[in-house]
Amino acid sequence: MDFDMTKPVPETQPWSEKFWEGTKEGKLLIQVCNDCKSKIFYPRKYCPECWSGNLGWMEASGKATILTFSTAYGMVEPKFTDELPYTIAYVDLEEGIRMMTRIVECKPEDIKFDMPVEVVYHEREGFFLPYFRPVKK
Amino acid sequence: MSKGKIAIIGIGEVPTRNMPERTHWDIVYDTCMEAVRDSGLHKNDIEGVISVFPQAQPKIAAELSFGKLPEELGLKGCKDAVSVNAGGASTSNAIRLAEQWITSGVAKAVLVHHVTIHSTIAVPDLINFFAKAGVDLQWEYPYGTTYNIIMGLMANRFMYQSGCTPEEMASVVTALRSWAAKDPNSFFYGKEVPSVQKVLASDLLNTPLHKRESNVLGDGGCAMVIVSAEDAKKMKRPAAYKLGDSVRYFSGTCVMRDFNKVAEGFRVTAKEAMAQAGITKEDVSLWNCYLAYPLAHPMISELLEVAPPGMGGKYFLEGRMSFGGDIPWSSIGDAPGRGHTGSGVSSACYVETARQLMGKAGERQVKNCKYVYQNAGGGSGFNNIATIWGKEI
């Protein structure tokens, strides 16, 4: 069967490009509303709280905790089977933002709920995806 | 929404199977004609047709959306036709639109139907569709997520917080398949009901989801005829009256979905729908839950207060929601029992709700079935729609 084996890159919007530019420099940027001070994730064209277009960016610490996770062992798209097993997680950043990510640099059985993690970047076709790894004690 | 403005008075359905020789139009003819005959109406009494959008099937979707069905079936009295798409919530919205057409005078009788054929879709196309539909292409898809993984994320957290065990989770499959084994329209009709041990022995796809806890895609279709509650009463035929309808939106992107907001949404919509119907949870004869995956059932049973907090999984393990148990629950076995027909699972659930209230459910008939809770959720779970249906108005 003829499967598309191309690994996907993020389909960006003009207002999210700054986020991806930041990752190239090792910065995890969070969009902020300069009027109502909301922290916004994922980046929007206008603030989803007050509809202001006066938006800026702040750099996050890159520290987070694992809200939940699921480790895949099979039945993923063929383009991802070479990476099995891998763990997808929701992580809560210190800044109050929740992201989907991968947990790396540890065995799946060592991943725990509420575990502290920190951002690392995984390069794919010029994009640097924010992955997270356990914080070393 | 409204109490008692419409009623389902006719239903039709074909067995869910992988039968590539059965065309889309085979199913459309068979289900729609059966539903109209079951209603006691003449074909030309149908004044509106609403198609539940077939996902990943562009050819039939275009034909239905562009109005071919009334012409194909010779519905000479038809005034309008349309398709409705909200993923798994399409049927709920099709029924709402039927209600609007009926109450505004556009149509006196409306045919709502669904058809899906997965078996003729090329496997790469099918995989690609389900990998991307409902998954954000910027913030989720590049990480290699799937529907199974999204469900795993939710289930893992629920198990961590509630203490629900893998055995209890696996027992949901046993419960759902016990209903499906008695349902002639199910993919698993007459098949062995897998034990908890057998479910847990199947391949682990992604934690905590085993292969037997995921869905099997199938072909299928069903239809229903809807009229005003007043007309249904006059017709003196078995009917299912819509008595309550409540909904909450959660999020379009899975990672943006606040688990607490989802939980509150399930609680509130059930209470609001029951309040509209003038009933309490003790009056509900059947909890016909549509959740697509078995892993969500214990959590929802607790949110609906059918099971006490922390007891949802135990109730399933004890067989209380199984066929023959004391809590009639998802009597077609939800998607894991019926076979997944895309947006059609919720259509099949509504048809089953009507079938139970009409007293036509055969071996699965719930005794003294008077009120049914029927929910549906759209896309990858962007909302929850709770409805209450009654045998009488």
Coordinates of C-alpha atoms in Angstrom, one line a residue:
Chain A
M1 CA 0.0 0.0 0.0
D2 CA 1.2 3.5 -0.8
F3 CA 1.4 5.4 2.5
D4 CA 2.6 8.9 2.8
M5 CA 5.7 8.5 5.0
T6 CA 6.5 12.2 5.3
K7 CA 6.7 13.3 8.9
P8 CA 4.4 16.3 9.4
V9 CA 5.6 19.7 10.3
P10 CA 3.3 22.3 12.1
E11 CA 0.9 24.0 9.7
T12 CA 1.5 27.5 10.9
Q13 CA -0.5 30.7 10.8
P14 CA 1.1 34.2 10.3
W15 CA 0.5 35.0 14.0
S16 CA 2.1 31.7 15.2
E17 CA 5.4 32.1 13.3
K18 CA 7.1 34.0 16.1
F19 CA 6.5 31.0 18.3
W20 CA 8.3 28.7 15.9
E21 CA 11.1 31.3 15.3
G22 CA 11.6 31.3 19.1
T23 CA 12.1 27.6 19.2
K24 CA 14.9 27.8 16.7
E25 CA 16.7 30.0 19.3
G26 CA 15.9 27.7 22.1
K27 CA 13.1 29.9 23.5
L28 CA 9.6 28.7 24.4
L29 CA 7.5 31.8 23.7
I30 CA 4.1 32.5 25.1
Q31 CA 1.8 35.0 23.4
V32 CA 0.5 37.7 25.8
C33 CA -2.2 40.3 25.5
N34 CA -0.7 43.7 26.3
D35 CA -4.2 45.0 27.2
C36 CA -5.8 42.4 29.4
K37 CA -2.5 40.7 30.3
S38 CA -3.8 37.2 29.4
K39 CA -1.3 34.5 28.5
I40 CA -2.5 32.9 25.3
F41 CA -1.8 29.4 24.0
Y42 CA -2.0 28.5 21.2
P43 CA -1.2 31.9 19.5
R44 CA -4.1 33.7 18.0
K45 CA -4.6 36.7 15.7
Y46 CA -6.6 38.5 18.4
C47 CA -6.7 38.0 22.1
P48 CA -9.4 35.3 22.8
E49 CA -10.3 37.1 26.1
C50 CA -10.7 40.7 25.1
W51 CA -10.3 40.7 21.2
S52 CA -7.4 43.1 21.4
G53 CA -4.9 43.0 18.6
N54 CA -2.2 44.5 20.9
L55 CA -0.3 41.2 21.4
G56 CA 3.2 40.5 22.4
W57 CA 5.4 37.6 23.6
M58 CA 7.1 36.4 26.8
E59 CA 9.7 33.7 27.2
A60 CA 8.5 30.8 29.3
S61 CA 10.8 29.1 31.8
G62 CA 10.5 25.8 29.9
K63 CA 9.6 24.0 33.2
A64 CA 6.4 22.0 33.4
T65 CA 4.7 19.1 35.0
I66 CA 3.0 16.1 33.4
L67 CA -0.8 16.3 33.6
T68 CA -1.3 13.0 31.8
F69 CA 0.4 10.8 29.2
S70 CA -0.1 7.8 27.0
T71 CA 2.7 5.7 25.6
A72 CA 2.1 4.3 22.0
Y73 CA 3.1 0.8 21.1
G74 CA 1.2 0.4 17.9
M75 CA -1.6 1.5 15.6
V76 CA -0.1 4.9 14.8
E77 CA 0.3 6.3 11.3
P78 CA 2.9 4.4 9.3
K79 CA 5.1 7.5 9.2
F80 CA 5.5 7.3 13.0
T81 CA 6.0 3.6 13.5
D82 CA 9.9 3.9 13.3
E83 CA 9.6 6.0 16.5
L84 CA 7.6 3.5 18.6
P85 CA 7.3 3.3 21.5
Y86 CA 6.8 7.0 22.2
T87 CA 4.9 8.9 24.8
I88 CA 2.5 11.7 24.1
A89 CA 1.7 13.9 27.1
Y90 CA -0.2 17.0 28.2
V91 CA 2.2 19.2 30.2
D92 CA 1.3 22.2 32.3
L93 CA 3.9 25.0 32.1
E94 CA 4.8 27.0 35.1
E95 CA 3.2 30.0 33.4
G96 CA -0.2 28.2 33.4
I97 CA -0.2 27.0 29.8
R98 CA -1.1 23.5 28.7
M99 CA 0.6 21.9 25.7
M100 CA 0.6 18.6 23.9
T101 CA 4.2 17.2 23.6
R102 CA 6.4 14.2 23.6
I103 CA 8.2 13.0 26.7
V104 CA 11.8 11.9 25.8
E105 CA 15.0 10.9 27.4
C106 CA 13.5 8.4 29.8
K107 CA 11.9 4.9 29.7
P108 CA 8.1 4.9 29.3
E109 CA 7.8 3.0 32.6
D110 CA 9.6 5.8 34.4
I111 CA 7.1 8.4 33.4
K112 CA 4.8 9.5 36.2
F113 CA 1.9 11.9 36.7
D114 CA 2.8 15.3 38.0
M115 CA 6.5 14.6 37.2
P116 CA 8.6 17.8 36.7
V117 CA 9.9 18.1 33.1
E118 CA 11.8 20.6 31.1
V119 CA 11.7 21.6 27.4
V120 CA 14.1 20.2 24.8
Y121 CA 13.8 20.8 21.1
H122 CA 13.5 18.2 18.4
E123 CA 14.3 19.3 14.9
R124 CA 12.2 18.3 11.9
E125 CA 12.5 19.9 8.5
G126 CA 13.6 23.2 9.9
F127 CA 11.0 23.2 12.7
F128 CA 12.0 22.7 16.4
L129 CA 9.2 20.9 18.2
P130 CA 9.1 21.5 21.9
Y131 CA 9.6 18.0 23.6
F132 CA 10.0 17.6 27.3
R133 CA 12.3 15.4 29.4
P134 CA 12.4 14.7 33.1
V135 CA 14.2 17.3 35.2
K136 CA 17.4 15.8 36.4
K137 CA 17.7 15.7 40.2
Chain B
M1 CA -35.0 23.8 23.5
S2 CA -38.4 22.3 23.7
K3 CA -40.4 19.7 25.5
G4 CA -42.5 17.4 23.3
K5 CA -42.5 19.2 20.0
I6 CA -41.4 16.3 17.9
A7 CA -41.4 12.5 17.8
I8 CA -39.7 9.7 15.9
I9 CA -42.4 7.5 14.4
G10 CA -40.5 5.3 12.0
I11 CA -37.1 3.7 12.0
G12 CA -35.0 1.6 9.5
E13 CA -31.6 0.1 9.7
V14 CA -29.2 -2.3 8.0
P15 CA -26.7 -4.6 9.8
T16 CA -23.3 -3.1 10.4
R17 CA -20.9 -5.2 8.4
N18 CA -18.0 -5.0 6.1
M19 CA -19.8 -5.6 2.8
P20 CA -18.2 -3.7 0.0
E21 CA -20.7 -5.2 -2.4
R22 CA -23.4 -3.2 -0.7
T23 CA -23.3 0.3 -2.2
H24 CA -24.1 3.5 -0.5
W25 CA -27.4 3.8 -2.4
D26 CA -28.3 0.2 -1.5
I27 CA -28.2 1.3 2.1
V28 CA -29.9 4.6 1.5
Y29 CA -32.8 2.8 -0.3
D30 CA -33.1 0.0 2.3
T31 CA -32.9 2.2 5.4
C32 CA -35.1 5.1 4.2
M33 CA -37.8 2.9 2.7
E34 CA -38.0 0.8 5.9
A35 CA -38.2 3.9 8.1
V36 CA -41.0 5.4 5.9
R37 CA -43.0 2.1 5.9
D38 CA -42.5 1.8 9.6
S39 CA -43.9 5.2 10.2
G40 CA -47.2 4.4 8.4
L41 CA -46.7 7.4 6.1
H42 CA -46.7 7.4 2.3
K43 CA -43.3 8.3 0.7
N44 CA -44.8 11.5 -0.7
D45 CA -45.7 12.6 2.9
I46 CA -42.0 13.2 3.5
E47 CA -41.5 16.9 3.1
G48 CA -37.9 17.3 4.2
V49 CA -34.7 15.1 4.0
I50 CA -31.7 15.6 6.3
S51 CA -28.5 13.6 5.7
V52 CA -26.1 13.0 8.5
F53 CA -22.8 13.8 6.7
P54 CA -20.8 10.7 5.8
Q55 CA -17.1 11.4 6.8
A56 CA -14.2 10.6 4.5
Q57 CA -16.7 9.7 1.6
P58 CA -16.6 12.7 -0.7
K59 CA -18.7 11.2 -3.5
I60 CA -21.8 10.2 -1.6
A61 CA -21.4 13.2 0.6
A62 CA -21.6 15.5 -2.4
E63 CA -24.5 13.6 -3.9
L64 CA -26.5 13.8 -0.6
S65 CA -25.5 17.4 0.1
F66 CA -26.6 18.5 -3.4
G67 CA -30.1 17.0 -3.0
K68 CA -30.1 13.7 -4.8
L69 CA -31.9 11.6 -2.3
P70 CA -35.5 12.9 -2.7
E71 CA -35.1 12.5 -6.5
E72 CA -33.7 9.0 -6.2
L73 CA -36.4 7.7 -3.9
G74 CA -39.2 9.6 -5.7
L75 CA -40.2 11.7 -2.7
K76 CA -42.7 13.8 -4.6
G77 CA -43.7 15.9 -1.6
C78 CA -40.2 16.9 -0.6
K79 CA -39.7 20.6 -0.1
D80 CA -36.0 20.6 0.9
A81 CA -32.9 18.5 1.5
V82 CA -29.7 19.2 3.3
S83 CA -26.6 17.6 5.0
V84 CA -25.5 18.3 8.5
N85 CA -22.0 17.9 9.8
A86 CA -20.8 18.1 13.3
G87 CA -19.0 14.8 13.4
G88 CA -20.5 12.5 16.0
A89 CA -23.0 15.2 16.9
S90 CA -24.4 15.5 13.4
T91 CA -27.5 13.4 14.2
S92 CA -28.4 15.5 17.2
N93 CA -28.2 18.6 15.0
A94 CA -30.1 16.8 12.2
I95 CA -32.9 16.2 14.6
R96 CA -32.8 19.8 15.9
L97 CA -33.1 21.0 12.3
A98 CA -36.0 18.6 11.7
E99 CA -37.6 20.2 14.8
Q100 CA -37.1 23.6 13.4
W101 CA -38.6 22.6 10.0
I102 CA -41.6 21.0 11.7
T103 CA -42.3 23.8 14.2
S104 CA -41.8 26.5 11.6
G105 CA -44.0 24.9 9.0
V106 CA -41.4 24.0 6.5
A107 CA -42.2 20.3 6.7
K108 CA -44.7 18.1 8.5
A109 CA -42.6 14.9 8.1
V110 CA -38.8 14.8 7.9
L111 CA -36.6 11.9 7.0
V112 CA -33.2 11.8 8.8
H113 CA -30.7 9.2 7.7
H114 CA -27.1 8.2 7.6
V115 CA -24.9 5.9 5.4
T116 CA -21.3 5.0 5.7
I117 CA -19.1 2.5 3.8
H118 CA -15.6 2.2 5.2
S119 CA -14.7 -1.0 3.4
T120 CA -14.2 0.5 0.0
I121 CA -12.0 3.4 1.2
A122 CA -8.3 2.8 0.5
V123 CA -6.6 2.0 3.8
P124 CA -4.0 4.8 3.5
D125 CA -6.8 7.3 2.9
L126 CA -8.7 5.9 5.9
I127 CA -5.7 6.1 8.2
N128 CA -4.9 9.6 7.0
F129 CA -8.4 10.8 7.5
F130 CA -8.7 9.5 11.1
A131 CA -5.2 10.7 11.9
K132 CA -6.1 14.3 11.1
A133 CA -9.8 14.7 11.7
G134 CA -10.3 16.5 15.0
V135 CA -6.5 16.7 15.6
D136 CA -4.9 20.1 15.4
L137 CA -2.4 20.2 12.6
Q138 CA -0.1 22.7 14.2
W139 CA -0.1 21.8 17.9
E140 CA -1.0 18.1 18.0
Y141 CA -0.5 16.2 14.8
P142 CA 3.2 16.7 14.4
Y143 CA 3.8 14.8 17.7
G144 CA 2.3 11.7 16.3
T145 CA -1.0 11.6 18.2
T146 CA -4.1 9.6 17.2
Y147 CA -7.7 9.3 18.5
N148 CA -6.6 6.3 20.4
I149 CA -3.8 8.3 22.2
I150 CA -6.2 11.2 22.9
M151 CA -8.5 8.8 24.6
G152 CA -5.6 7.2 26.4
L153 CA -4.6 10.6 27.8
M154 CA -8.0 11.1 29.3
A155 CA -8.4 7.6 30.5
N156 CA -5.0 7.5 32.1
R157 CA -5.7 10.6 34.2
F158 CA -9.1 9.4 35.2
M159 CA -7.6 6.1 36.3
Y160 CA -4.9 7.9 38.3
Q161 CA -7.4 10.1 40.0
S162 CA -10.3 7.7 40.6
G163 CA -8.4 4.4 41.2
C164 CA -10.2 2.7 38.4
T165 CA -8.3 -0.5 37.5
P166 CA -7.4 -1.9 34.1
E167 CA -9.7 -4.9 34.9
E168 CA -12.6 -2.5 35.5
M169 CA -11.8 -0.6 32.3
A170 CA -11.6 -3.8 30.4
S171 CA -15.0 -4.9 31.8
V172 CA -16.6 -2.1 29.8
V173 CA -15.8 -4.0 26.6
T174 CA -17.4 -7.1 28.1
A175 CA -20.5 -5.1 29.0
L176 CA -20.8 -3.4 25.6
R177 CA -20.2 -6.5 23.7
S178 CA -22.8 -8.4 25.8
W179 CA -25.4 -6.1 24.3
A180 CA -23.9 -6.2 20.9
A181 CA -24.0 -10.0 20.8
K182 CA -27.8 -9.7 21.1
D183 CA -28.2 -7.0 18.4
P184 CA -28.8 -8.3 14.8
N185 CA -27.5 -5.0 13.5
S186 CA -24.2 -5.2 15.4
F187 CA -20.9 -6.2 13.8
F188 CA -20.5 -8.6 16.8
Y189 CA -24.0 -10.1 16.7
G190 CA -23.9 -13.7 17.9
K191 CA -20.2 -13.5 18.6
E192 CA -18.4 -14.5 21.7
V193 CA -18.4 -11.8 24.4
P194 CA -14.7 -11.3 25.4
S195 CA -13.8 -11.8 29.0
V196 CA -11.9 -9.2 31.0
Q197 CA -8.8 -11.4 30.8
K198 CA -9.2 -11.7 27.0
V199 CA -9.5 -7.9 26.6
L200 CA -6.4 -7.4 28.7
A201 CA -4.5 -10.1 26.8
S202 CA -5.0 -8.3 23.5
D203 CA -2.2 -6.0 22.2
L204 CA -1.5 -2.8 24.1
L205 CA -1.9 -0.1 21.5
N206 CA -1.2 2.8 23.8
T207 CA -1.5 3.0 27.5
P208 CA -4.0 2.1 28.8
L209 CA -5.8 1.1 25.6
H210 CA -5.8 -2.5 24.4
K211 CA -6.7 -3.6 20.9
R212 CA -10.0 -5.0 22.1
E213 CA -10.8 -1.6 23.8
S214 CA -10.6 0.2 20.4
N215 CA -13.1 0.3 17.6
V216 CA -13.6 -1.8 14.5
L217 CA -14.7 0.2 11.5
G218 CA -17.8 -1.1 9.7
D219 CA -20.3 -0.2 7.0
G220 CA -23.8 0.7 7.9
G221 CA -26.7 3.0 7.9
C222 CA -30.1 3.8 9.4
A223 CA -33.0 6.2 9.0
M224 CA -35.8 7.7 11.0
V225 CA -39.0 9.6 10.3
I226 CA -39.8 12.6 12.5
V227 CA -43.1 14.4 12.8
S228 CA -44.7 16.8 15.3
A229 CA -45.5 15.4 18.7
E230 CA -49.1 16.4 18.0
D231 CA -49.2 14.4 14.8
A232 CA -47.5 11.4 16.4
K233 CA -50.2 11.3 19.0
K234 CA -53.0 11.5 16.4
M235 CA -51.4 8.6 14.5
K236 CA -51.7 6.4 17.6
R237 CA -48.5 4.5 16.7
P238 CA -45.5 3.6 18.8
A239 CA -43.3 6.7 19.0
A240 CA -40.3 8.3 20.8
Y241 CA -41.0 11.8 21.9
K242 CA -38.1 14.3 22.3
L243 CA -38.5 15.8 25.8
G244 CA -35.3 17.5 26.6
D245 CA -32.1 18.8 25.0
S246 CA -29.0 20.5 26.5
V247 CA -25.5 21.1 25.3
R248 CA -22.2 22.5 26.3
Y249 CA -19.2 23.3 24.1
F250 CA -15.8 22.3 25.3
S251 CA -13.0 23.0 22.8
G252 CA -12.1 22.2 19.2
T253 CA -8.5 21.3 20.0
C254 CA -8.0 18.3 22.2
V255 CA -5.2 19.8 24.3
M256 CA -7.4 22.9 25.1
R257 CA -10.1 20.7 26.6
D258 CA -10.3 21.3 30.3
F259 CA -11.1 17.9 31.9
N260 CA -13.1 19.7 34.7
K261 CA -15.1 21.6 32.2
V262 CA -15.9 18.4 30.3
A263 CA -17.0 16.8 33.6
E264 CA -19.2 19.7 34.5
G265 CA -20.6 19.8 31.0
F266 CA -21.7 16.1 31.2
R267 CA -23.3 16.8 34.6
V268 CA -25.1 20.0 33.7
T269 CA -26.4 18.9 30.3
A270 CA -27.9 15.8 31.9
K271 CA -29.6 17.8 34.6
E272 CA -30.9 20.4 32.2
A273 CA -32.3 17.9 29.8
M274 CA -34.0 15.9 32.6
A275 CA -35.4 19.1 34.0
Q276 CA -36.9 20.0 30.7
A277 CA -38.4 16.6 30.5
G278 CA -39.7 16.9 34.0
I279 CA -38.0 13.8 35.2
T280 CA -35.2 12.8 37.5
K281 CA -32.4 10.2 37.0
E282 CA -34.4 7.6 38.8
D283 CA -37.0 7.8 36.0
V284 CA -34.5 6.9 33.3
S285 CA -35.1 3.4 31.9
L286 CA -32.0 3.3 29.6
W287 CA -28.8 5.3 29.6
N288 CA -28.0 5.1 25.9
C289 CA -24.5 6.6 26.1
Y290 CA -22.6 7.3 22.9
L291 CA -18.9 7.8 23.8
A292 CA -17.2 6.0 20.9
Y293 CA -14.5 4.4 23.2
P294 CA -15.2 2.1 26.2
L295 CA -12.6 3.9 28.3
A296 CA -14.9 6.9 28.9
H297 CA -17.9 4.9 30.1
P298 CA -16.9 4.5 33.8
M299 CA -16.1 8.2 34.1
I300 CA -19.4 9.2 32.5
S301 CA -21.4 6.8 34.6
E302 CA -20.1 8.7 37.6
L303 CA -20.8 12.1 36.1
L304 CA -24.3 11.1 35.4
E305 CA -24.6 9.9 39.0
V306 CA -25.6 6.5 37.8
A307 CA -22.6 5.2 39.8
P308 CA -21.2 6.9 42.9
P309 CA -17.8 8.7 42.6
G310 CA -15.0 6.1 42.2
M311 CA -17.5 3.3 41.6
G312 CA -18.0 3.5 37.8
G313 CA -15.5 0.9 36.9
K314 CA -16.7 -1.4 39.7
Y315 CA -20.3 -1.2 38.4
F316 CA -19.1 -2.4 35.0
L317 CA -17.0 -5.1 36.5
E318 CA -19.9 -6.4 38.5
G319 CA -21.9 -6.6 35.3
R320 CA -24.5 -4.1 36.3
M321 CA -24.4 -2.4 32.9
S322 CA -24.1 -5.6 30.9
F323 CA -27.1 -7.2 29.1
G324 CA -29.2 -8.6 31.9
G325 CA -27.8 -6.3 34.5
D326 CA -29.8 -3.9 36.6
I327 CA -28.7 -0.7 34.9
P328 CA -29.6 -0.8 31.2
W329 CA -26.7 1.0 29.4
S330 CA -25.7 1.6 25.8
S331 CA -28.0 -1.2 24.5
I332 CA -26.3 -1.4 21.0
G333 CA -22.9 -1.5 22.8
D334 CA -21.9 2.0 21.6
A335 CA -19.3 2.1 18.9
P336 CA -17.1 -0.7 20.3
G337 CA -20.1 -3.1 20.2
R338 CA -21.9 -1.9 17.1
G339 CA -18.8 -1.3 14.9
H340 CA -17.8 2.2 14.1
T341 CA -19.6 3.8 11.2
G342 CA -18.2 7.3 11.6
S343 CA -20.9 9.8 12.3
G344 CA -23.4 7.0 12.0
V345 CA -22.8 5.6 15.4
S346 CA -24.8 8.4 17.0
S347 CA -27.5 7.9 14.3
A348 CA -27.7 4.2 15.3
C349 CA -27.9 5.2 18.9
Y350 CA -30.9 7.5 18.3
V351 CA -32.6 4.8 16.2
E352 CA -32.0 2.4 19.2
T353 CA -33.5 4.9 21.6
A354 CA -36.6 5.1 19.4
R355 CA -36.7 1.3 19.0
Q356 CA -36.6 0.8 22.8
L357 CA -39.3 3.3 23.4
M358 CA -41.4 1.8 20.6
G359 CA -41.0 -1.6 22.2
K360 CA -39.3 -3.1 19.1
A361 CA -35.9 -4.0 20.6
G362 CA -36.5 -7.8 20.7
E363 CA -34.2 -9.6 23.0
R364 CA -32.6 -6.4 24.1
Q365 CA -35.9 -4.7 25.0
V366 CA -35.6 -2.9 28.3
K367 CA -38.6 -3.7 30.4
N368 CA -41.1 -0.9 30.9
C369 CA -38.9 1.4 28.9
K370 CA -40.4 4.9 29.5
Y371 CA -37.5 7.4 29.4
V372 CA -34.1 7.2 27.7
Y373 CA -31.1 9.4 28.2
Q374 CA -29.3 9.7 24.8
N375 CA -26.1 11.8 24.4
A376 CA -23.8 12.5 21.5
G377 CA -20.5 14.3 21.2
G378 CA -19.0 16.0 18.1
G379 CA -15.7 15.6 16.5
S380 CA -13.1 14.4 18.9
G381 CA -15.3 15.4 21.8
F382 CA -15.8 19.1 21.2
N383 CA -19.2 19.1 22.9
N384 CA -21.8 17.0 24.7
I385 CA -25.4 17.0 23.7
A386 CA -27.8 15.4 26.2
T387 CA -31.3 14.5 25.2
I388 CA -34.2 12.9 26.9
W389 CA -36.8 10.9 25.0
G390 CA -40.0 9.5 26.3
K391 CA -42.6 6.8 25.3
E392 CA -45.4 9.3 25.8
I393 CA -45.8 13.0 25.9

